[in-house]
Amino acid sequence: MPGIDACLHEIMALPGARGAAIVDWTSGLALGTAGESPNGDHETTATETAELARAAAEYPAFARDAERARPPAEPTAGEAKGPPVEDLIVTTRTGYHVLRFVETTFDSSVFLHLWLDRDTGNLALARLRLQQLAERLVLA
Amino acid sequence: MKATTATSPDSRVSPMLVRLADERATGALLRDHGTLYLSEGRVVHAESPTAPGIDTLLTTGGRLPRDGWQRAVDEAGARREVGRFLVDSGRIGGGELEICHLGALYDAAFFALAPGSGPTRFRYGVAHWIGPVRPVSAAAVERETRRRRELLDQVWPYPAVDTAPVTPRPPAPGQSLTRRQRALLELADGVRTPAAIAWALGRPAFHTLLEVRRLAAAGLVDTPPEPPPDARPARPVLPAWIGEITADPDIALLRRLRDALEASL
């Protein structure tokens, strides 16, 4: 049951990790940050990545897809809350940005952001690790 | 818009908060619209009658049963460690508590630091029963509060929608609502204000204000006419929680009294 800082610490332990943050996508607030920021300013980066995450979480194109994939017989209580998108990956010339949504059982809008070096980072590993950490972050 | 906010005197959210942070003060900063709790100059908690508290955020969505929360307050409230007790007793994850608590803190601080909200007082030595969770710097709270004000105005510069009852308008052809917007509008009965909807949803009040401004900008919610500047109520009535705070014994004063009594015996 790690807190925000322990979670960020583990993200930064990934090979090629340059920076990480936990961001609220409704307000654009960075709840915690570690390492570098591509803008040189974690707050600015948080507001920018939050806009991207909000678009992904809210555009019907992605939401409908997730709703169709779910068997209609099981409208489980947990699924009615969390965003339908699991993660977002943005590839730049020098790096990857992975945005992983965190599902909480209370009403929230939070994601993890990892900035990964393209040469030294391992995208597949980072995706899996972010998924585990997003789950552990909210585990009692 | 950016230029005026940067140079206006309002850009300092609270000079008193800055001063208290500089002197590493511990206590409660009381304003008309809420309270900020400081520990050694850092903000450890905030409360506002407008913003749903961490108890509402955690219990409304069903994360914690109401009696589970109450037991934590009963057992750890007196020693001001409710936050730690919730985590140690396995009721909630450490990360989840921090996420929820920070959300409640910045939300209440936004309303507590609202401009023109009357006199500011500071009571030294007062601590909140939630206990330390994840203290943030006063500068971060100031910066975020200022950013949130600007964000609301960037989205839809009509503050009247913040306090008026939310009145939905039918979507235009091709316009669709997100799931979170639907949940919000289902509670818009023409009576509830954005803050009342936030309480009913167990969602931070600022998030609901922002969503309502976005909905108003999209024409999905009515924008009431702005009241002329002189028609606004000059001073809001004192909220009820002021009575509760002042009923709280001043620990420092009680200690001095006890010391004086002991010395005279």
Coordinates of N, CA and C in Angstrom, one line a residue, chain A residues 6 23 32 48 54 62 71 90 94 97 103 108 116 129 136:
Chain A
A6 N 6.0 7.0 -2.7 CA 6.6 5.7 -3.0 C 6.3 5.2 -4.4
V23 N -1.5 13.2 -11.6 CA -2.2 14.4 -12.0 C -3.7 14.2 -12.0
G32 N 1.6 15.0 -7.3 CA 3.0 14.7 -6.9 C 3.8 14.6 -8.1
E48 N -1.1 20.4 -19.3 CA -1.1 20.0 -20.7 C -1.5 18.5 -20.8
R54 N -8.2 14.2 -20.4 CA -9.6 14.5 -20.3 C -10.3 14.2 -21.6
F62 N -14.0 6.9 -27.6 CA -13.3 5.9 -26.8 C -14.3 5.3 -25.8
P71 N -19.9 -7.0 -21.6 CA -21.1 -7.8 -21.7 C -22.3 -7.0 -21.0
V90 N 2.0 8.5 -26.1 CA 2.3 9.5 -27.0 C 3.8 9.2 -27.4
T94 N 12.1 11.7 -29.3 CA 13.1 11.3 -28.3 C 12.6 10.5 -27.1
H97 N 5.5 9.1 -23.8 CA 4.8 9.5 -22.6 C 3.7 8.5 -22.4
E103 N -7.9 4.0 -11.2 CA -9.3 3.8 -10.9 C -9.5 3.8 -9.4
S108 N -13.1 10.3 -8.6 CA -11.9 11.0 -8.8 C -11.6 11.0 -10.3
L116 N 9.4 8.8 -20.7 CA 10.4 7.7 -20.8 C 11.3 8.0 -22.0
R129 N 4.2 -2.1 -15.8 CA 4.5 -1.6 -14.4 C 3.6 -0.5 -14.0
R136 N -1.9 -0.8 -7.3 CA -1.4 -0.9 -5.9 C -1.6 0.4 -5.1

